[in-house]
Amino acid sequence: MTIRSIHIENVKGIENQLFELNIIPNKPSLLVAPNGFGKSSFAAAFSGLNSVRLTLAKEHIHQGNEDLQPKLSITISQDDSVATLSADGTTNAISDRYDVHVISNRLIAKSTKRNMGNFTTASASIAIDPFVLVARIPTKTNFLYSFRQTKSTFGANAKILRNIDQLLIAPEFIEEIQNLYLLLDKYSGIRIQQKVSSIIGRINQETGTADSLRLWATNHIAEDLGNIECINTVSSLLARIDSTQQDRIDTLLNAYQICLNYSQDKETFKKACKYRSYLNDKVRYEKVISSFDTTWKNIRPTESGGKLIVEFPAASNISNGQRDSLCFAVWLQKVNNAQNRKDCILVIDEVFDYLDDANLVAVQYYISNLIKEKKSLGQKIYPLILTHLNPIYFKNFTFKDQKVYFLKKSKPALNEHFKKLIVKRSDPAISSGVDRYHLHYYPSVINLRAEFQSLGLKETWGDSTIFHTHTHGEWQKYLNGSDDYDPFAICCYVRVKIENILFGKITLEADRNTFLTTNGTKAKLDIAESAGVEVNETLYLLGVIYNEGMHVKEHIDNSSPIVAKLENLTIRKMLIESTSV
C-alpha cells in the first residue's frame, strides 16, 4: 500500500497544498524541507486527528481564522486500486484505516509567580510537558480462575489437568487472546458443550496415573478435542508462545480450561485481560526508561489521576540529547503498545535534527526495531521523518534502506543537457578541458564541439564561450525573479564569476598563473588571498552553494535542495553581492 499524496488545507501556515510523495511502507521516509517551509504545519495536521474528526486549536488553524475549515486527505494505492481518505471537522476516514502518531519536541515555557507583599514577581523557565502514557488506567481485575474449582468441575480424573495460573498472566498470551473473543464465544454453543462433555466423560472412565492418562488421551481423544475450533485455535496459540514445549494434549487441555474460564464470566475475563495488558505496558515503559540510566533523576512512570504518566525534571536538569532521545523512545514504545491491528502512520517532527551522534544512533535503533516489530505482525508502518537537513549532504541518517522525499518541489529544474555534462565531465576526452574552461574561470576559450558530439552532449556547448553565454542567461533569469532557471547553471555562473573577479585583482603574473593552474575554488581563494587580494569571508561561505551544483546523484531529486538554498533571501543577497564587480 503506497501513500501517493498528502493534501493539507487551512492548517497553520499551509492554506492549500498537495504533496505528491509515493511513500512506500516499512521504510524510514525522510521528508526534507527548509526551515520556515511548514514542516510543523504538516505535523500539526496529523496531530489534530482523533478517532472521529480533525480537531485543531485556534492557533493551529490557518491565520487563526476559525471560519476556515481545516482538512487532511491522503491518497493511497495498491495494485490498480486508488482511494482517498479524508478528515475534517466532522468526519475522519483516515483513523478508520490507520493508527496515527505524531512525535514532536515536548519543551514548554513555564511561568512561576511569587507574591512579594504589595507586588508580584514572575520568573520564566523551560519545562518538559508531562507525557501521558495511558490516558485511562483500567479497573484492577483478576481472572476468576481456581485450579481447585476447575478440577472439581472436571471430575474423577482431574489430575490430567495442569495449573494454568501463570499462563493466564503471560504477556504473549494476554496480547493474543484478546483477538480471539469472537471465537471463544462459540464455546458456549450447545453442540460444542455436548462434545466437550462427552470427551470429559470418556477421560473420567479411565484409570491410571496422570501421565498414563495423558498418554491415553493423546491416542484416543486429542483428535476430537482438536476438532473443536475454539479449543484448537487457543491450543495453537499456547504451543506458539510456550517455552516449556508441552505436549499437544497438554496445550489442548489448557485451551479447554481457558475456554471454560472465559465462558463462566466473559466480562470479568475481558476486564482481567485489559488490566494485565496495562501492567505489561507499564513494565515495558519502565524498561525503556531505565535503559537511559535516569534513576538519579527519579524519572519513572507513575499513576496519577487515573492516568499513567511520566514527568521529567526541569529542562536545565537533563541534557537535551538525553531528554529528546528518552521522549522519543517512550513514544515509540507507546506506538508499539497500541493494541489495534491497523497500519500505522508515524510523523516525527524534527526530533532528529538537533541530536548528537550517539543519541541519533539510539533513536534510529528504536525506529528500526519498531519497523521490524510491525512487519512481524503483518502490519505496515510509515515513519515520516520531517527534517531540514538534506541527508545527501548531512550524514545524520544511517538507515539501511531510507527513502528521501522533498516537500518543497521547485519549478526551477536541472537542464538535462547540463546534467549530462556534469555526469560525463570526468570522461578522459573532455575532463581537463571542461574543468578548466567550462566549470572554472579561464581567460582564453576552448572548442570541444567534436568531443561533445561524440559523447552525446550538446554540441554547441563544446565551445566554452557559448556555454558561458548560456549560464549568464540563466543568471539573468534568476536576477529577474523568474522561476524557470537552471539551478545548476546558476551555481556554475557564480563560481566562474567569483574566480573571474579575483583573477582580475591579482597583479603579479606568477600569482595569476598559479591561480589558473590550481584546482578547486577554495584553493584559488587561498591563492588570491596570499597574493594580497582581500577575499571576503562570504566567498568561502558560498562554497557549499556553488560547489553543490557541480555534482549530480542518480535517481534522486537533485534540483530541490539547491533551489531551496538559492531561493533563500539572504543567500540570494550574498550571491548577487559576490558577483558584482
Short mmCIF file of C-alpha atoms in Angstrom, two decimals, residues 8-276:
data_model
loop_
_atom_site.label_atom_id
_atom_site.label_comp_id
_atom_site.label_asym_id
_atom_site.label_seq_id
_atom_site.Cartn_x
_atom_site.Cartn_y
_atom_site.Cartn_z
CA ILE A 8 -3.45 19.70 3.64
CA GLU A 9 -5.85 22.65 3.82
CA ASN A 10 -6.01 25.53 6.32
CA VAL A 11 -3.55 24.21 8.89
CA LYS A 12 -1.15 26.77 10.43
CA GLY A 13 0.99 28.14 7.60
CA ILE A 14 -0.46 25.85 4.93
CA GLU A 15 -3.51 27.23 3.14
CA ASN A 16 -3.84 24.60 0.43
CA GLN A 17 -1.01 22.33 -0.58
CA LEU A 18 -0.74 18.93 -2.25
CA PHE A 19 2.37 16.82 -1.56
CA GLU A 20 2.90 14.13 -4.17
CA LEU A 21 5.24 11.67 -2.48
CA ASN A 22 4.59 7.97 -3.29
CA ILE A 23 5.71 6.76 0.14
CA ILE A 24 6.19 3.02 0.50
CA PRO A 25 5.63 1.24 3.83
CA ASN A 26 8.15 -0.17 6.30
CA LYS A 27 10.94 2.15 5.16
CA PRO A 28 12.24 5.20 7.06
CA SER A 29 10.99 8.10 4.92
CA LEU A 30 12.89 11.37 5.28
CA LEU A 31 10.72 14.36 4.33
CA VAL A 32 13.11 17.24 3.70
CA ALA A 33 12.15 20.92 3.63
CA PRO A 34 13.93 24.15 4.62
CA ASN A 35 13.20 25.94 7.87
CA GLY A 36 10.12 28.14 7.52
CA PHE A 37 8.55 25.92 4.87
CA GLY A 38 5.81 24.49 7.07
CA LYS A 39 7.02 21.19 8.49
CA SER A 40 5.36 21.95 11.82
CA SER A 41 2.12 22.67 9.91
CA PHE A 42 2.46 19.28 8.23
CA ALA A 43 2.87 17.61 11.64
CA ALA A 44 0.01 19.63 13.17
CA ALA A 45 -2.42 18.32 10.56
CA PHE A 46 -1.77 14.74 11.64
CA SER A 47 -1.55 15.64 15.32
CA GLY A 48 -5.09 17.05 15.17
CA LEU A 49 -6.62 13.70 14.23
CA ASN A 50 -8.73 11.91 16.80
CA SER A 51 -10.91 8.86 16.31
CA VAL A 52 -13.86 10.77 14.80
CA ARG A 53 -12.64 14.08 13.33
CA LEU A 54 -9.82 16.57 12.75
CA THR A 55 -9.69 18.97 15.69
CA LEU A 56 -7.27 21.91 15.85
CA ALA A 57 -6.72 24.66 18.38
CA LYS A 58 -7.34 28.17 17.04
CA GLU A 59 -3.61 28.89 16.80
CA HIS A 60 -3.19 25.84 14.56
CA ILE A 61 -5.85 26.94 12.06
CA HIS A 62 -4.54 28.90 9.07
CA GLN A 63 -4.16 32.57 10.05
CA GLY A 64 -6.04 31.78 13.28
CA ASN A 65 -9.29 32.14 11.34
CA GLU A 66 -11.87 29.79 12.83
CA ASP A 67 -14.16 30.36 9.84
CA LEU A 68 -11.74 28.32 7.74
CA GLN A 69 -12.21 24.55 7.61
CA PRO A 70 -9.01 22.52 8.14
CA LYS A 71 -8.83 19.31 6.15
CA LEU A 72 -6.35 16.48 5.73
CA SER A 73 -6.54 13.96 2.89
CA ILE A 74 -4.28 11.09 1.93
CA THR A 75 -4.49 9.19 -1.33
CA ILE A 76 -3.40 5.57 -1.16
CA SER A 77 -2.94 2.96 -3.85
CA GLN A 78 -2.42 -0.77 -4.08
CA ASP A 79 -2.10 -2.56 -7.39
CA ASP A 80 -4.72 -0.84 -9.58
CA SER A 81 -6.85 0.39 -6.68
CA VAL A 82 -6.76 4.06 -5.62
CA ALA A 83 -8.63 5.60 -2.68
CA THR A 84 -8.65 8.97 -0.93
CA LEU A 85 -9.20 9.13 2.83
CA SER A 86 -10.11 12.49 4.38
CA ALA A 87 -10.58 14.05 7.79
CA ASP A 88 -12.19 17.39 8.62
CA GLY A 89 -14.20 18.94 11.42
CA THR A 90 -16.98 16.36 11.19
CA THR A 91 -15.50 13.13 9.83
CA ASN A 92 -12.31 11.07 9.90
CA ALA A 93 -11.86 8.24 7.42
CA ILE A 94 -8.08 8.20 7.96
CA SER A 95 -8.25 6.80 11.50
CA ASP A 96 -10.59 4.07 10.31
CA ARG A 97 -7.64 2.59 8.42
CA TYR A 98 -4.53 4.00 10.12
CA ASP A 99 -3.27 4.41 13.66
CA VAL A 100 -1.68 7.89 13.60
CA HIS A 101 1.02 9.15 15.98
CA VAL A 102 2.99 12.42 15.96
CA ILE A 103 6.25 12.86 17.86
CA SER A 104 7.48 16.42 18.42
CA ASN A 105 9.50 18.49 20.85
CA ARG A 106 7.89 18.48 24.30
CA LEU A 107 9.53 21.66 25.65
CA ILE A 108 7.13 24.29 27.03
CA ALA A 109 7.62 27.72 28.60
CA LYS A 110 6.65 27.78 32.27
CA SER A 111 5.95 30.91 34.33
CA THR A 112 6.19 30.94 38.12
CA LYS A 113 4.60 33.80 40.08
CA ARG A 114 5.62 34.84 43.59
CA ASN A 115 3.64 37.15 45.84
CA MET A 116 6.08 39.62 47.43
CA GLY A 117 3.65 41.53 49.64
CA ASN A 118 2.48 44.54 47.67
CA PHE A 119 3.73 43.28 44.33
CA THR A 120 4.11 40.08 42.37
CA THR A 121 7.18 38.84 40.54
CA ALA A 122 7.30 36.23 37.81
CA SER A 123 10.13 34.08 36.55
CA ALA A 124 10.25 32.02 33.40
CA SER A 125 11.79 28.63 32.80
CA ILE A 126 11.78 25.88 30.22
CA ALA A 127 9.92 22.75 31.28
CA ILE A 128 9.08 19.45 29.64
CA ASP A 129 5.43 18.69 29.15
CA PRO A 130 4.36 15.60 31.16
CA PHE A 131 3.93 12.56 28.97
CA VAL A 132 0.61 10.70 29.22
CA LEU A 133 1.42 7.06 28.55
CA VAL A 134 -2.03 5.65 29.33
CA ALA A 135 -4.97 8.07 29.29
CA ARG A 136 -7.22 5.84 31.39
CA ILE A 137 -5.93 3.10 33.67
CA PRO A 138 -8.34 0.14 33.53
CA THR A 139 -10.02 -1.14 36.67
CA LYS A 140 -7.91 -3.62 38.59
CA THR A 141 -9.42 -7.02 37.78
CA ASN A 142 -8.06 -10.55 38.25
CA PHE A 143 -9.03 -13.73 36.44
CA LEU A 144 -11.64 -15.79 38.29
CA TYR A 145 -9.60 -18.94 37.77
CA SER A 146 -9.38 -21.53 40.53
CA PHE A 147 -7.45 -24.70 39.76
CA ARG A 148 -9.18 -26.48 42.65
CA GLN A 149 -12.64 -25.47 41.40
CA THR A 150 -11.79 -26.41 37.81
CA LYS A 151 -10.67 -29.89 38.91
CA SER A 152 -13.82 -30.31 40.95
CA THR A 153 -15.92 -29.45 37.92
CA PHE A 154 -13.90 -31.79 35.66
CA GLY A 155 -14.46 -34.96 37.67
CA ALA A 156 -12.63 -38.08 38.82
CA ASN A 157 -9.60 -37.82 36.55
CA ALA A 158 -8.96 -34.08 37.01
CA LYS A 159 -5.33 -34.99 37.74
CA ILE A 160 -4.84 -34.95 33.96
CA LEU A 161 -5.12 -31.15 34.05
CA ARG A 162 -2.27 -28.73 34.74
CA ASN A 163 -2.48 -25.45 36.64
CA ILE A 164 -2.68 -22.51 34.20
CA ASP A 165 -2.30 -19.69 36.77
CA GLN A 166 1.00 -18.48 35.30
CA LEU A 167 -0.16 -18.98 31.74
CA LEU A 168 -3.05 -16.57 32.27
CA ILE A 169 -0.68 -13.71 33.13
CA ALA A 170 1.92 -14.38 30.42
CA PRO A 171 2.33 -11.17 28.33
CA GLU A 172 2.27 -13.00 25.00
CA PHE A 173 -0.92 -14.83 25.95
CA ILE A 174 -2.65 -11.63 27.09
CA GLU A 175 -1.80 -9.85 23.83
CA GLU A 176 -3.03 -12.66 21.60
CA ILE A 177 -6.11 -13.96 23.42
CA GLN A 178 -7.87 -10.58 23.15
CA ASN A 179 -8.08 -11.09 19.40
CA LEU A 180 -9.99 -14.36 19.84
CA TYR A 181 -13.06 -13.25 21.79
CA LEU A 182 -15.48 -13.91 18.92
CA LEU A 183 -14.12 -17.43 18.60
CA LEU A 184 -14.25 -18.01 22.36
CA ASP A 185 -17.93 -17.02 22.34
CA LYS A 186 -18.64 -20.16 20.32
CA TYR A 187 -17.52 -22.39 23.20
CA SER A 188 -20.87 -21.83 24.94
CA GLY A 189 -22.78 -23.31 22.00
CA ILE A 190 -24.89 -26.38 22.69
CA ARG A 191 -23.14 -28.67 20.20
CA ILE A 192 -19.69 -27.77 21.47
CA GLN A 193 -20.79 -28.26 25.08
CA GLN A 194 -22.11 -31.71 24.19
CA LYS A 195 -18.81 -32.65 22.51
CA VAL A 196 -16.76 -31.40 25.47
CA SER A 197 -18.96 -33.25 27.99
CA SER A 198 -18.59 -36.45 26.00
CA ILE A 199 -14.79 -36.13 25.88
CA ILE A 200 -14.53 -35.40 29.62
CA GLY A 201 -16.81 -38.36 30.36
CA ARG A 202 -14.55 -40.70 28.40
CA ILE A 203 -11.48 -39.42 30.28
CA ASN A 204 -13.16 -39.94 33.63
CA GLN A 205 -13.96 -43.56 32.76
CA GLU A 206 -10.25 -44.41 32.55
CA THR A 207 -7.91 -45.31 35.40
CA GLY A 208 -4.23 -44.69 35.99
CA THR A 209 -1.70 -42.02 36.86
CA ALA A 210 -1.74 -38.51 35.45
CA ASP A 211 0.99 -39.40 32.95
CA SER A 212 -0.72 -42.60 31.81
CA LEU A 213 -4.00 -40.72 31.41
CA ARG A 214 -2.27 -38.10 29.23
CA LEU A 215 -0.77 -40.85 27.09
CA TRP A 216 -4.20 -42.46 26.70
CA ALA A 217 -5.77 -39.10 25.89
CA THR A 218 -3.12 -38.43 23.24
CA ASN A 219 -4.11 -41.60 21.43
CA HIS A 220 -7.88 -41.51 21.96
CA ILE A 221 -9.34 -38.02 22.44
CA ALA A 222 -6.71 -35.47 21.26
CA GLU A 223 -8.11 -35.52 17.73
CA ASP A 224 -11.65 -34.95 18.99
CA LEU A 225 -10.55 -32.00 21.14
CA GLY A 226 -8.61 -30.60 18.21
CA ASN A 227 -11.72 -30.72 16.04
CA ILE A 228 -13.38 -28.14 18.29
CA GLU A 229 -12.33 -24.90 16.59
CA CYS A 230 -12.06 -22.61 19.61
CA ILE A 231 -10.05 -25.16 21.62
CA ASN A 232 -7.80 -25.95 18.67
CA THR A 233 -7.07 -22.26 17.95
CA VAL A 234 -6.23 -21.47 21.58
CA SER A 235 -4.12 -24.63 21.74
CA SER A 236 -2.13 -23.48 18.70
CA LEU A 237 -1.62 -20.10 20.37
CA LEU A 238 -0.33 -21.77 23.53
CA ALA A 239 2.01 -24.01 21.57
CA ARG A 240 3.42 -20.97 19.78
CA ILE A 241 4.16 -18.94 22.91
CA ASP A 242 5.00 -21.77 25.35
CA SER A 243 8.70 -22.03 26.24
CA THR A 244 8.30 -25.36 28.08
CA GLN A 245 7.44 -27.29 24.92
CA GLN A 246 4.39 -29.03 26.37
CA ASP A 247 2.83 -31.98 24.58
CA ARG A 248 -0.12 -31.45 22.26
CA ILE A 249 -2.55 -32.99 24.76
CA ASP A 250 -1.44 -30.52 27.43
CA THR A 251 -1.99 -27.48 25.22
CA LEU A 252 -5.42 -28.84 24.25
CA LEU A 253 -6.44 -29.36 27.88
CA ASN A 254 -5.04 -25.95 28.84
CA ALA A 255 -7.06 -24.44 26.00
CA TYR A 256 -10.15 -26.22 27.34
CA GLN A 257 -9.58 -24.59 30.74
CA ILE A 258 -9.19 -21.15 29.16
CA CYS A 259 -12.37 -21.55 27.11
CA LEU A 260 -14.19 -22.74 30.22
CA ASN A 261 -12.94 -19.83 32.33
CA TYR A 262 -13.96 -17.35 29.61
CA SER A 263 -17.45 -18.82 29.28
CA GLN A 264 -18.06 -18.70 33.05
CA ASP A 265 -17.73 -14.89 33.20
CA LYS A 266 -16.86 -13.23 29.90
CA GLU A 267 -16.86 -9.64 31.14
CA THR A 268 -14.54 -10.39 34.05
CA PHE A 269 -12.21 -12.31 31.72
CA LYS A 270 -12.06 -9.36 29.31
CA LYS A 271 -11.51 -6.84 32.10
CA ALA A 272 -8.72 -9.01 33.53
CA CYS A 273 -7.04 -9.16 30.11
CA LYS A 274 -7.31 -5.40 29.76
CA TYR A 275 -5.79 -4.81 33.18
CA ARG A 276 -2.96 -7.30 32.56
#
